């Protein structure tokens, strides 16, 4: 046996606990989940150890209609979730991008205070922040009361249990994820380059389009990814604010595990979700890397 | 023109902060509302919901109170604190050791470890939640505090790693060389030089882990057993059963606590970097 140098021994000592832990409790479960998605669901909620590709067939369309039915609804829900996640990304970006410029021009004391205020929700309970929106949006909630007392409406509006409510909820909880990367790229803008563009006769719009925006693009891209991924896989917001009307892919997965007890199919759905997510993100990343100038 | 633009921007910024804070402030204000039927129609100012939560007697009629959940609430809080304490200690040790290894040694698998520690942070929670559920049930581990602690450590390690790595990156490695040149052993150098220097990062990472662990809902939701509900999971099930005034009081107290912890963390960090 080869003997280790003292450096190697230290490295081994530092790395092995985390390697063992993450290998067993992180990579292991993910691998098992991948295997599960190819197993046959048992009759009473268990699993049969046979290779079974119909789980994927049910979602992607090669079911024979005898053993398993293909249902387009799974793909529809996946696409709808992606749509909701995309709108969430765009709304958070529309909120955060101008505000990042506003804050970056403040005096440094105000600046750190504002960033503290934006980061603070990250430290407070997500479920409670969503609950605040339930109080506002439900039939007898704050929004309806205001609108009714102003005489704008006579009957309460159905604000809860809609796609809009889900988007509001997701925008609300994901704003810090978008703001922080966007802000750091805005803060790192070199004012000399903007000055140079102006001196060379560019209009403010051209300066923005050709200089400012491309330079903040890395922050925008990472903010978009940081919001898109958790939004796509979210199940708490639709469960709280979407009800039975707005079902996202995350709710479907949850149902398979906790209600329908078809674990292999639930594992399949989450595998499909991960692959879809990777595809979207990689397309996005490759585009952003290839042509940062054309915006 | 420019002035108009600046005013517009300030207005937009103000709207942004209203959007961010009005819902939460509204929630806090209405936790003092005495109306037991509709929590959003203001009646009188009262502390009753808070007193109720702590088991005090109030002027409320029995049927409007929701006291039977107090014991469950405290049990959930106990589980949350236990889980957060253990998960924080374990993930701080794991995350810090990987961060030190990656910053101070050169080896082939550096890229692998960086990716491995990034995945838990960019993966949707629900995927990790169900993967852990399948794993624990398959291996035969009873769902409970242990499974939740293990589950939390899988992603908290990444957060600690990130915070400590940032601290290590800002550190001058020559200080450690100096210590070695002056005859300190490697262990002495680590304990007397490296550790004190990265300590703010380690504490910051631990604090972050504690907060994230206390707040985690999705992963815990899948791997908590019947008798080991954490506070966020308990509150979610309470909300699902219907809006009750006590929830406002609990929510307000949790918000206050998290603001205090976050402020303390930021104060501590800024003080450490000054010196």
GROMACS .gro file of C-alpha atoms in nm, chain A residues 6-8 10-11 13-19 21-33 36 91-99 101-103 105-106 113-136 138 140-142 145 168 171-172 175-177 179 198 204 225-226 229-230 232-236 239-240 249-251 253-254 257-258 263 266-267 270-271 273-274 277, chain B residues 2 5-6 9-17 19-24 26-27 30 37-42 90 94-98 100-102 104-107 112-113 116-117 119-128 130-139 149-151 153-155 157 159 186-187 190 208 211-212 215 217-218 221-222 232 235-236 239-240 242-245 247-248 250-252 254-255 258-259 262-263 266:
model
  208
    6UNK     CA    1   0.106   1.442   0.570
    7UNK     CA    2  -0.057   1.685   0.326
    8UNK     CA    3  -0.261   1.406   0.174
   10UNK     CA    4  -0.490   1.627   0.614
   11UNK     CA    5  -0.679   1.658   0.291
   13UNK     CA    6  -0.930   1.415   0.698
   14UNK     CA    7  -1.091   1.738   0.579
   15UNK     CA    8  -1.277   1.590   0.285
   16UNK     CA    9  -1.390   1.246   0.389
   17UNK     CA   10  -1.667   1.342   0.637
   18UNK     CA   11  -1.845   1.566   0.388
   19UNK     CA   12  -1.779   1.325   0.100
   21UNK     CA   13  -2.221   1.238   0.416
   22UNK     CA   14  -2.314   1.391   0.082
   23UNK     CA   15  -2.242   1.067  -0.102
   24UNK     CA   16  -2.478   0.869   0.117
   25UNK     CA   17  -2.747   1.122   0.194
   26UNK     CA   18  -2.746   1.344  -0.113
   27UNK     CA   19  -2.617   1.164  -0.423
   28UNK     CA   20  -2.751   0.832  -0.298
   29UNK     CA   21  -3.113   0.945  -0.267
   30UNK     CA   22  -3.101   1.125  -0.602
   31UNK     CA   23  -2.970   0.808  -0.770
   32UNK     CA   24  -3.234   0.595  -0.601
   33UNK     CA   25  -3.500   0.838  -0.719
   36UNK     CA   26  -3.735   0.442  -0.893
   91UNK     CA   27  -4.210   4.055  -1.321
   92UNK     CA   28  -3.931   4.024  -1.063
   93UNK     CA   29  -3.684   4.152  -1.321
   94UNK     CA   30  -3.909   4.448  -1.405
   95UNK     CA   31  -3.927   4.526  -1.035
   96UNK     CA   32  -3.562   4.478  -0.948
   97UNK     CA   33  -3.375   4.621  -1.246
   98UNK     CA   34  -3.478   4.988  -1.211
   99UNK     CA   35  -3.469   4.967  -0.833
  101UNK     CA   36  -3.009   5.158  -1.033
  102UNK     CA   37  -3.205   5.372  -0.791
  103UNK     CA   38  -3.033   5.218  -0.490
  105UNK     CA   39  -2.701   5.595  -0.674
  106UNK     CA   40  -2.781   5.649  -0.306
  113UNK     CA   41  -3.008   5.012   0.471
  114UNK     CA   42  -3.209   4.950   0.152
  115UNK     CA   43  -3.018   4.632   0.074
  116UNK     CA   44  -3.077   4.517   0.428
  117UNK     CA   45  -3.450   4.577   0.380
  118UNK     CA   46  -3.455   4.376   0.058
  119UNK     CA   47  -3.248   4.089   0.197
  120UNK     CA   48  -3.446   4.077   0.523
  121UNK     CA   49  -3.741   3.875   0.385
  122UNK     CA   50  -3.489   3.605   0.298
  123UNK     CA   51  -3.437   3.559   0.672
  124UNK     CA   52  -3.804   3.549   0.762
  125UNK     CA   53  -4.039   3.259   0.721
  126UNK     CA   54  -4.163   3.203   0.367
  127UNK     CA   55  -4.491   3.051   0.477
  128UNK     CA   56  -4.569   3.358   0.684
  129UNK     CA   57  -4.498   3.594   0.396
  130UNK     CA   58  -4.738   3.389   0.184
  131UNK     CA   59  -4.994   3.393   0.463
  132UNK     CA   60  -4.985   3.773   0.454
  133UNK     CA   61  -5.102   3.753   0.093
  134UNK     CA   62  -5.383   3.514   0.184
  135UNK     CA   63  -5.508   3.780   0.425
  136UNK     CA   64  -5.502   4.035   0.145
  138UNK     CA   65  -5.912   3.612   0.001
  140UNK     CA   66  -6.316   3.877   0.283
  141UNK     CA   67  -5.959   3.997   0.262
  142UNK     CA   68  -5.803   4.339   0.267
  145UNK     CA   69  -6.264   4.534   0.155
  168UNK     CA   70  -4.799   3.751  -0.695
  171UNK     CA   71  -4.280   3.728  -0.713
  172UNK     CA   72  -4.310   3.822  -0.349
  175UNK     CA   73  -3.761   3.910  -0.519
  176UNK     CA   74  -3.441   3.886  -0.310
  177UNK     CA   75  -3.310   3.611  -0.542
  179UNK     CA   76  -3.239   4.166  -0.671
  198UNK     CA   77  -2.215   5.982  -2.380
  204UNK     CA   78  -2.925   5.785  -2.333
  225UNK     CA   79  -3.201   3.135  -1.330
  226UNK     CA   80  -3.214   3.172  -0.952
  229UNK     CA   81  -3.571   2.710  -1.110
  230UNK     CA   82  -3.739   2.733  -0.768
  232UNK     CA   83  -4.089   2.605  -1.175
  233UNK     CA   84  -4.061   2.338  -0.908
  234UNK     CA   85  -4.265   2.525  -0.649
  235UNK     CA   86  -4.555   2.358  -0.480
  236UNK     CA   87  -4.613   2.565  -0.168
  239UNK     CA   88  -5.098   2.497  -0.275
  240UNK     CA   89  -5.158   2.810  -0.065
  249UNK     CA   90  -4.585   2.031  -1.162
  250UNK     CA   91  -4.467   2.042  -0.799
  251UNK     CA   92  -4.823   1.983  -0.676
  253UNK     CA   93  -4.535   1.536  -0.767
  254UNK     CA   94  -4.657   1.597  -0.413
  257UNK     CA   95  -4.618   1.086  -0.312
  258UNK     CA   96  -4.861   1.181  -0.040
  263UNK     CA   97  -4.398   0.676  -0.597
  266UNK     CA   98  -4.392   1.076  -0.884
  267UNK     CA   99  -4.020   1.009  -0.930
  270UNK     CA  100  -3.971   1.498  -1.101
  271UNK     CA  101  -3.710   1.350  -1.337
  273UNK     CA  102  -3.907   1.831  -1.447
  274UNK     CA  103  -3.531   1.826  -1.380
  277UNK     CA  104  -3.523   2.262  -1.628
  297UNK     CA  105  -3.343   6.405  -1.637
  300UNK     CA  106  -3.676   6.057  -1.486
  301UNK     CA  107  -3.514   6.063  -1.143
  304UNK     CA  108  -3.736   5.623  -1.052
  305UNK     CA  109  -3.774   5.728  -0.688
  306UNK     CA  110  -4.148   5.675  -0.710
  307UNK     CA  111  -4.094   5.332  -0.856
  308UNK     CA  112  -3.850   5.249  -0.579
  309UNK     CA  113  -4.099   5.362  -0.317
  310UNK     CA  114  -4.367   5.141  -0.475
  311UNK     CA  115  -4.124   4.853  -0.467
  312UNK     CA  116  -4.071   4.887  -0.094
  314UNK     CA  117  -4.504   4.603  -0.224
  315UNK     CA  118  -4.234   4.436  -0.019
  316UNK     CA  119  -4.342   4.554   0.325
  317UNK     CA  120  -4.710   4.646   0.321
  318UNK     CA  121  -4.838   4.285   0.333
  319UNK     CA  122  -4.620   4.195   0.629
  321UNK     CA  123  -5.066   4.462   0.757
  322UNK     CA  124  -5.035   4.114   0.902
  325UNK     CA  125  -5.415   4.287   1.231
  332UNK     CA  126  -6.475   3.597   1.300
  333UNK     CA  127  -6.309   3.793   1.025
  334UNK     CA  128  -5.949   3.871   1.106
  335UNK     CA  129  -5.933   4.146   0.844
  336UNK     CA  130  -6.228   4.356   0.967
  337UNK     CA  131  -6.094   4.585   1.236
  385UNK     CA  132  -2.307   1.920   1.161
  389UNK     CA  133  -1.881   1.965   0.707
  390UNK     CA  134  -1.905   2.288   0.508
  391UNK     CA  135  -1.607   2.452   0.679
  392UNK     CA  136  -1.381   2.151   0.632
  393UNK     CA  137  -1.457   2.129   0.260
  395UNK     CA  138  -1.067   2.487   0.393
  396UNK     CA  139  -0.967   2.184   0.186
  397UNK     CA  140  -1.058   2.354  -0.141
  399UNK     CA  141  -0.569   2.549   0.094
  400UNK     CA  142  -0.486   2.235  -0.101
  401UNK     CA  143  -0.451   2.161  -0.469
  402UNK     CA  144  -0.604   1.840  -0.593
  407UNK     CA  145  -1.619   1.805  -0.870
  408UNK     CA  146  -1.656   1.933  -0.514
  411UNK     CA  147  -2.139   1.892  -0.583
  412UNK     CA  148  -2.184   2.173  -0.332
  414UNK     CA  149  -2.627   2.145  -0.683
  415UNK     CA  150  -2.832   2.149  -0.359
  416UNK     CA  151  -2.868   2.526  -0.385
  417UNK     CA  152  -2.993   2.535  -0.743
  418UNK     CA  153  -3.210   2.224  -0.729
  419UNK     CA  154  -3.582   2.262  -0.656
  420UNK     CA  155  -3.651   2.166  -0.293
  421UNK     CA  156  -3.922   1.922  -0.384
  422UNK     CA  157  -3.681   1.698  -0.576
  423UNK     CA  158  -3.450   1.663  -0.278
  425UNK     CA  159  -3.895   1.321  -0.239
  426UNK     CA  160  -3.550   1.170  -0.303
  427UNK     CA  161  -3.485   1.173   0.071
  428UNK     CA  162  -3.831   1.031   0.142
  429UNK     CA  163  -3.772   0.738  -0.094
  430UNK     CA  164  -3.428   0.686   0.058
  431UNK     CA  165  -3.535   0.691   0.423
  432UNK     CA  166  -3.834   0.467   0.366
  433UNK     CA  167  -3.626   0.231   0.151
  434UNK     CA  168  -3.346   0.204   0.406
  444UNK     CA  169  -3.155   1.670   1.064
  445UNK     CA  170  -2.989   1.458   0.795
  446UNK     CA  171  -3.210   1.609   0.526
  448UNK     CA  172  -2.757   1.898   0.646
  449UNK     CA  173  -2.754   1.793   0.279
  450UNK     CA  174  -2.828   2.147   0.165
  452UNK     CA  175  -2.352   2.227   0.408
  454UNK     CA  176  -2.451   2.744   0.239
  481UNK     CA  177   0.031   2.270   1.095
  482UNK     CA  178  -0.225   2.206   1.366
  485UNK     CA  179  -0.475   2.607   1.185
  503UNK     CA  180  -2.745   3.133   0.806
  506UNK     CA  181  -3.220   3.043   1.000
  507UNK     CA  182  -3.266   2.837   0.683
  510UNK     CA  183  -3.760   2.814   0.794
  512UNK     CA  184  -4.077   2.389   0.470
  513UNK     CA  185  -4.064   2.180   0.155
  516UNK     CA  186  -4.273   1.848   0.475
  517UNK     CA  187  -4.177   1.525   0.301
  527UNK     CA  188  -4.326   2.592   0.938
  530UNK     CA  189  -4.816   2.659   1.048
  531UNK     CA  190  -4.885   2.550   0.692
  534UNK     CA  191  -5.334   2.783   0.749
  535UNK     CA  192  -5.476   2.506   0.533
  537UNK     CA  193  -5.847   2.801   0.786
  538UNK     CA  194  -5.743   3.152   0.878
  539UNK     CA  195  -5.747   3.204   1.254
  540UNK     CA  196  -5.645   3.510   1.455
  542UNK     CA  197  -5.195   3.249   1.328
  543UNK     CA  198  -5.147   3.625   1.297
  545UNK     CA  199  -4.768   3.345   1.585
  546UNK     CA  200  -4.664   3.494   1.251
  547UNK     CA  201  -4.591   3.832   1.408
  549UNK     CA  202  -4.182   3.475   1.423
  550UNK     CA  203  -4.126   3.782   1.208
  553UNK     CA  204  -3.621   3.663   1.247
  554UNK     CA  205  -3.568   4.038   1.214
  557UNK     CA  206  -3.088   3.893   1.092
  558UNK     CA  207  -3.001   4.231   1.245
  561UNK     CA  208  -2.544   4.180   1.010
   0.00000   0.00000   0.00000
